[in-house]
Tab-separated table of N, CA and C in Angstrom:
chain	number	residue	atom	x	y	z
A	1059	UNK	N	-53.315	-42.870	33.169
A	1059	UNK	CA	-54.457	-42.670	33.961
A	1059	UNK	C	-54.119	-43.015	35.398
A	1060	UNK	N	-54.586	-42.095	36.343
A	1060	UNK	CA	-54.320	-42.338	37.750
A	1060	UNK	C	-55.622	-42.837	38.414
A	1061	UNK	N	-55.369	-43.625	39.536
A	1061	UNK	CA	-56.546	-44.130	40.166
A	1061	UNK	C	-57.160	-43.155	41.146
A	1062	UNK	N	-58.424	-43.325	41.539
A	1062	UNK	CA	-58.998	-42.378	42.453
A	1062	UNK	C	-58.339	-42.486	43.870
A	1063	UNK	N	-57.857	-43.629	44.192
A	1063	UNK	CA	-57.058	-43.746	45.452
A	1063	UNK	C	-55.868	-42.877	45.443
A	1064	UNK	N	-55.017	-42.947	44.334
A	1064	UNK	CA	-53.823	-42.079	44.250
A	1064	UNK	C	-54.228	-40.657	44.347
A	1065	UNK	N	-55.259	-40.163	43.749
A	1065	UNK	CA	-55.567	-38.821	43.791
A	1065	UNK	C	-55.967	-38.297	45.140
A	1066	UNK	N	-56.352	-39.196	46.074
A	1066	UNK	CA	-56.811	-38.789	47.421
A	1066	UNK	C	-55.706	-38.844	48.436
A	1067	UNK	N	-54.521	-39.363	48.129
A	1067	UNK	CA	-53.427	-39.489	49.012
A	1067	UNK	C	-52.677	-38.190	49.191
A	1068	UNK	N	-52.197	-37.970	50.453
A	1068	UNK	CA	-51.254	-36.883	50.655
A	1068	UNK	C	-49.930	-37.437	50.911
A	1069	UNK	N	-48.909	-37.020	50.173
A	1069	UNK	CA	-47.582	-37.624	50.307
A	1069	UNK	C	-46.672	-36.748	51.160
A	1070	UNK	N	-45.861	-37.356	51.938
A	1070	UNK	CA	-44.982	-36.655	52.808
A	1070	UNK	C	-43.579	-37.286	52.843
A	1071	UNK	N	-42.615	-36.541	53.233
A	1071	UNK	CA	-41.208	-37.025	53.324
A	1071	UNK	C	-41.091	-37.823	54.656
A	1072	UNK	N	-40.360	-38.907	54.538
A	1072	UNK	CA	-40.138	-39.765	55.738
A	1072	UNK	C	-39.214	-38.951	56.715
A	1073	UNK	N	-39.783	-38.685	57.949
A	1073	UNK	CA	-39.041	-37.939	58.938
A	1073	UNK	C	-37.825	-38.752	59.414
A	1074	UNK	N	-36.799	-38.014	59.891
A	1074	UNK	CA	-35.609	-38.577	60.394
A	1074	UNK	C	-34.526	-39.086	59.420
A	1075	UNK	N	-34.814	-38.881	58.164
A	1075	UNK	CA	-33.800	-39.269	57.178
A	1075	UNK	C	-32.727	-38.225	57.098
A	1076	UNK	N	-31.459	-38.649	56.892
A	1076	UNK	CA	-30.343	-37.737	56.680
A	1076	UNK	C	-29.738	-38.237	55.357
A	1077	UNK	N	-29.952	-37.405	54.340
A	1077	UNK	CA	-29.555	-37.804	53.007
A	1077	UNK	C	-28.354	-37.000	52.548
A	1078	UNK	N	-27.419	-37.715	52.058
A	1078	UNK	CA	-26.213	-37.069	51.398
A	1078	UNK	C	-26.541	-37.183	49.893
A	1079	UNK	N	-26.318	-36.132	49.196
A	1079	UNK	CA	-26.638	-36.057	47.784
A	1079	UNK	C	-25.421	-35.715	46.962
A	1080	UNK	N	-25.290	-36.439	45.857
A	1080	UNK	CA	-24.224	-36.167	44.940
A	1080	UNK	C	-24.902	-36.153	43.525
A	1081	UNK	N	-24.745	-35.021	42.837
A	1081	UNK	CA	-25.364	-34.871	41.614
A	1081	UNK	C	-24.334	-35.070	40.413
A	1082	UNK	N	-24.746	-35.866	39.478
A	1082	UNK	CA	-23.947	-36.104	38.266
A	1082	UNK	C	-24.804	-35.904	37.090
A	1083	UNK	N	-24.672	-34.755	36.416
A	1083	UNK	CA	-25.436	-34.419	35.305
A	1083	UNK	C	-26.936	-34.425	35.610
A	1084	UNK	N	-27.597	-35.450	34.970
A	1084	UNK	CA	-29.024	-35.544	35.242
A	1084	UNK	C	-29.485	-36.641	36.163
A	1085	UNK	N	-28.536	-37.221	36.930
A	1085	UNK	CA	-28.793	-38.203	37.942
A	1085	UNK	C	-28.209	-37.875	39.268
A	1086	UNK	N	-28.776	-38.354	40.359
A	1086	UNK	CA	-28.250	-38.045	41.642
A	1086	UNK	C	-28.143	-39.368	42.426
A	1087	UNK	N	-27.172	-39.399	43.296
A	1087	UNK	CA	-26.987	-40.514	44.188
A	1087	UNK	C	-27.287	-40.005	45.567
A	1088	UNK	N	-28.234	-40.644	46.229
A	1088	UNK	CA	-28.610	-40.302	47.585
A	1088	UNK	C	-28.225	-41.444	48.459
A	1089	UNK	N	-27.535	-40.977	49.558
A	1089	UNK	CA	-27.127	-41.995	50.638
A	1089	UNK	C	-27.822	-41.596	51.867
A	1090	UNK	N	-28.627	-42.549	52.427
A	1090	UNK	CA	-29.310	-42.355	53.698
A	1090	UNK	C	-28.447	-42.760	54.828
A	1091	UNK	N	-27.954	-41.764	55.602
A	1091	UNK	CA	-26.990	-42.033	56.652
A	1091	UNK	C	-27.600	-42.838	57.815
A	1092	UNK	N	-28.901	-42.856	57.910
A	1092	UNK	CA	-29.627	-43.473	58.978
A	1092	UNK	C	-29.776	-45.066	58.572
A	1093	UNK	N	-30.249	-45.324	57.383
A	1093	UNK	CA	-30.482	-46.717	56.973
A	1093	UNK	C	-29.335	-47.386	56.282
A	1094	UNK	N	-28.409	-46.534	55.673
A	1094	UNK	CA	-27.277	-47.081	54.932
A	1094	UNK	C	-27.767	-47.435	53.516
A	1095	UNK	N	-28.963	-47.040	53.150
A	1095	UNK	CA	-29.368	-47.339	51.706
A	1095	UNK	C	-28.908	-46.216	50.772
A	1096	UNK	N	-28.556	-46.686	49.522
A	1096	UNK	CA	-28.165	-45.751	48.469
A	1096	UNK	C	-29.115	-45.864	47.352
A	1097	UNK	N	-29.472	-44.709	46.769
A	1097	UNK	CA	-30.454	-44.629	45.697
A	1097	UNK	C	-29.933	-43.787	44.578
A	1098	UNK	N	-30.207	-44.284	43.380
A	1098	UNK	CA	-29.873	-43.572	42.074
A	1098	UNK	C	-31.168	-43.021	41.556
A	1099	UNK	N	-31.280	-41.731	41.498
A	1099	UNK	CA	-32.524	-41.062	41.014
A	1099	UNK	C	-32.258	-40.145	39.854
A	1100	UNK	N	-33.153	-40.106	38.893
A	1100	UNK	CA	-33.072	-39.194	37.809
A	1100	UNK	C	-33.529	-37.754	38.207
A	1101	UNK	N	-33.320	-36.832	37.351
A	1101	UNK	CA	-33.665	-35.479	37.702
A	1101	UNK	C	-35.135	-35.243	38.047
A	1102	UNK	N	-35.988	-35.973	37.308
A	1102	UNK	CA	-37.466	-35.831	37.548
A	1102	UNK	C	-37.805	-36.369	38.962
A	1103	UNK	N	-37.263	-37.525	39.338
A	1103	UNK	CA	-37.581	-38.072	40.656
A	1103	UNK	C	-37.021	-37.119	41.740
A	1104	UNK	N	-35.848	-36.567	41.455
A	1104	UNK	CA	-35.233	-35.605	42.525
A	1104	UNK	C	-36.088	-34.425	42.650
A	1105	UNK	N	-36.661	-33.923	41.495
A	1105	UNK	CA	-37.510	-32.795	41.653
A	1105	UNK	C	-38.772	-33.100	42.389
A	1106	UNK	N	-39.438	-34.244	42.140
A	1106	UNK	CA	-40.589	-34.646	42.892
A	1106	UNK	C	-40.250	-34.795	44.392
A	1107	UNK	N	-39.156	-35.422	44.707
A	1107	UNK	CA	-38.703	-35.545	46.070
A	1107	UNK	C	-38.485	-34.155	46.713
A	1108	UNK	N	-37.816	-33.274	46.019
A	1108	UNK	CA	-37.631	-31.922	46.537
A	1108	UNK	C	-38.955	-31.237	46.898
A	1109	UNK	N	-39.986	-31.383	46.050
A	1109	UNK	CA	-41.353	-30.797	46.247
A	1109	UNK	C	-41.891	-31.375	47.567
A	1110	UNK	N	-41.801	-32.639	47.729
A	1110	UNK	CA	-42.419	-33.341	48.832
A	1110	UNK	C	-41.619	-32.943	50.170
A	1111	UNK	N	-40.336	-32.808	50.003
A	1111	UNK	CA	-39.527	-32.359	51.191
A	1111	UNK	C	-39.957	-30.928	51.702
A	1112	UNK	N	-40.309	-30.096	50.742
A	1112	UNK	CA	-40.744	-28.714	51.138
A	1112	UNK	C	-42.161	-28.729	51.808
A	1113	UNK	N	-43.059	-29.580	51.307
A	1113	UNK	CA	-44.430	-29.598	51.949
A	1113	UNK	C	-45.081	-30.882	51.540
A	1114	UNK	N	-45.970	-31.452	52.312
A	1114	UNK	CA	-46.708	-32.615	51.964
A	1114	UNK	C	-47.667	-32.193	50.783
A	1115	UNK	N	-47.804	-33.016	49.831
A	1115	UNK	CA	-48.628	-32.665	48.625
A	1115	UNK	C	-49.490	-33.899	48.260
A	1116	UNK	N	-50.642	-33.544	47.661
A	1116	UNK	CA	-51.455	-34.571	46.975
A	1116	UNK	C	-50.943	-34.729	45.539
A	1117	UNK	N	-51.443	-35.714	44.842
A	1117	UNK	CA	-51.042	-35.960	43.442
A	1117	UNK	C	-51.303	-34.633	42.637
A	1118	UNK	N	-52.483	-34.082	42.810
A	1118	UNK	CA	-52.863	-32.781	42.105
A	1118	UNK	C	-51.829	-31.727	42.460
A	1119	UNK	N	-51.416	-31.636	43.720
A	1119	UNK	CA	-50.427	-30.618	44.169
A	1119	UNK	C	-49.111	-30.843	43.458
A	1120	UNK	N	-48.692	-32.143	43.369
A	1120	UNK	CA	-47.447	-32.494	42.695
A	1120	UNK	C	-47.526	-32.054	41.233
A	1121	UNK	N	-48.562	-32.392	40.578
A	1121	UNK	CA	-48.808	-32.031	39.193
A	1121	UNK	C	-48.722	-30.581	38.998
A	1122	UNK	N	-49.488	-29.785	39.860
A	1122	UNK	CA	-49.487	-28.340	39.726
A	1122	UNK	C	-48.069	-27.755	39.876
A	1123	UNK	N	-47.325	-28.261	40.882
A	1123	UNK	CA	-46.000	-27.739	41.134
A	1123	UNK	C	-45.008	-28.090	39.934
A	1124	UNK	N	-45.104	-29.303	39.462
A	1124	UNK	CA	-44.280	-29.698	38.330
A	1124	UNK	C	-44.557	-28.878	37.081
A	1125	UNK	N	-45.811	-28.478	36.909
A	1125	UNK	CA	-46.158	-27.564	35.740
A	1125	UNK	C	-45.527	-26.198	35.854
A	1126	UNK	N	-45.199	-25.793	37.120
A	1126	UNK	CA	-44.485	-24.507	37.257
A	1126	UNK	C	-42.987	-24.636	36.938
A	1127	UNK	N	-42.455	-25.899	36.963
A	1127	UNK	CA	-41.024	-26.081	36.758
A	1127	UNK	C	-40.715	-26.626	35.350
A	1128	UNK	N	-41.453	-27.522	34.862
A	1128	UNK	CA	-41.203	-28.155	33.578
A	1128	UNK	C	-42.208	-27.766	32.525
A	1129	UNK	N	-41.790	-27.823	31.250
A	1129	UNK	CA	-42.768	-27.646	30.150
A	1129	UNK	C	-42.954	-29.015	29.601
A	1130	UNK	N	-44.282	-29.399	29.677
A	1130	UNK	CA	-44.665	-30.694	29.160
A	1130	UNK	C	-45.307	-30.597	27.790
A	1131	UNK	N	-45.068	-31.583	26.996
A	1131	UNK	CA	-45.744	-31.643	25.633
A	1131	UNK	C	-47.182	-32.021	25.889
A	1132	UNK	N	-48.065	-31.593	24.950
A	1132	UNK	CA	-49.530	-31.992	25.094
A	1132	UNK	C	-49.676	-33.524	25.203
A	1133	UNK	N	-48.832	-34.276	24.584
A	1133	UNK	CA	-48.911	-35.720	24.542
A	1133	UNK	C	-48.398	-36.372	25.853
A	1134	UNK	N	-47.687	-35.586	26.740
A	1134	UNK	CA	-47.268	-36.134	27.950
A	1134	UNK	C	-48.394	-36.391	28.955
A	1135	UNK	N	-48.410	-37.522	29.543
A	1135	UNK	CA	-49.391	-37.850	30.593
A	1135	UNK	C	-48.815	-37.546	31.907
A	1136	UNK	N	-48.920	-36.199	32.329
A	1136	UNK	CA	-48.214	-35.753	33.557
A	1136	UNK	C	-48.827	-36.455	34.740
A	1137	UNK	N	-50.088	-36.830	34.709
A	1137	UNK	CA	-50.653	-37.601	35.895
A	1137	UNK	C	-49.953	-38.951	36.026
A	1138	UNK	N	-49.690	-39.606	34.961
A	1138	UNK	CA	-49.048	-40.942	35.024
A	1138	UNK	C	-47.562	-40.745	35.422
A	1139	UNK	N	-46.951	-39.752	34.820
A	1139	UNK	CA	-45.597	-39.465	35.230
A	1139	UNK	C	-45.384	-39.211	36.733
A	1140	UNK	N	-46.317	-38.369	37.212
A	1140	UNK	CA	-46.236	-37.966	38.617
A	1140	UNK	C	-46.618	-39.132	39.562
A	1141	UNK	N	-47.584	-39.902	39.198
A	1141	UNK	CA	-48.000	-41.141	39.896
A	1141	UNK	C	-46.908	-42.152	39.927
A	1142	UNK	N	-46.232	-42.341	38.850
A	1142	UNK	CA	-45.088	-43.297	38.786
A	1142	UNK	C	-43.925	-42.839	39.696
A	1143	UNK	N	-43.664	-41.509	39.645
A	1143	UNK	CA	-42.640	-40.972	40.459
A	1143	UNK	C	-42.864	-41.154	41.924
A	1144	UNK	N	-44.124	-40.825	42.315
A	1144	UNK	CA	-44.502	-40.995	43.715
A	1144	UNK	C	-44.408	-42.454	44.145
A	1145	UNK	N	-44.901	-43.364	43.308
A	1145	UNK	CA	-44.774	-44.843	43.757
A	1145	UNK	C	-43.333	-45.282	43.831
A	1146	UNK	N	-42.478	-44.768	42.944
A	1146	UNK	CA	-41.082	-45.204	42.944
A	1146	UNK	C	-40.479	-44.609	44.275
A	1147	UNK	N	-40.728	-43.320	44.566
A	1147	UNK	CA	-40.129	-42.794	45.807
A	1147	UNK	C	-40.647	-43.504	46.999
A	1148	UNK	N	-41.891	-43.930	47.010
A	1148	UNK	CA	-42.431	-44.768	48.147
A	1148	UNK	C	-41.722	-46.129	48.198
A	1149	UNK	N	-41.571	-46.698	47.034
A	1149	UNK	CA	-40.970	-48.022	46.952
A	1149	UNK	C	-39.590	-48.087	47.640
A	1150	UNK	N	-38.852	-47.003	47.422
A	1150	UNK	CA	-37.457	-47.024	47.951
A	1150	UNK	C	-37.420	-46.359	49.393
A	1151	UNK	N	-38.579	-45.999	49.926
A	1151	UNK	CA	-38.717	-45.588	51.326
A	1151	UNK	C	-38.383	-44.078	51.567
A	1152	UNK	N	-38.464	-43.232	50.600
A	1152	UNK	CA	-38.180	-41.810	50.724
A	1152	UNK	C	-39.419	-41.023	51.109
A	1153	UNK	N	-40.575	-41.472	50.630
A	1153	UNK	CA	-41.850	-40.748	50.993
A	1153	UNK	C	-42.909	-41.798	51.354
A	1154	UNK	N	-43.917	-41.338	52.092
A	1154	UNK	CA	-45.049	-42.190	52.490
A	1154	UNK	C	-46.264	-41.356	52.355
A	1155	UNK	N	-47.404	-42.081	52.138
A	1155	UNK	CA	-48.725	-41.446	52.172
A	1155	UNK	C	-49.097	-41.168	53.692
A	1156	UNK	N	-49.669	-40.020	53.937
A	1156	UNK	CA	-50.135	-39.722	55.240
A	1156	UNK	C	-51.301	-40.563	55.587
A	1157	UNK	N	-51.464	-41.004	56.823
A	1157	UNK	CA	-52.644	-41.861	57.197
A	1157	UNK	C	-53.605	-40.901	57.916
A	1158	UNK	N	-54.812	-40.899	57.509
A	1158	UNK	CA	-55.846	-39.994	58.043
A	1158	UNK	C	-56.359	-40.562	59.385
């Protein structure tokens, strides 16, 4: 279940980042040349990041776009998966919510 606050946020890529990417099967290593931070992300997180890099999106927008890419089982809680991914990407400083 997602919170009402999460559904109202618009997520955007943090400007000024210069990321080097190395893909190993279903994981990627990202190195931020500006901050010196290194991140290990799975394929799902990388896809969510790629969507946000293309355009700022709400949670509903992320869910809609992920539905075009992945086939989810009826038992999958795509809202929870997307919310968790957005929070993780925010935690490591790759995306931020836009301030109105």
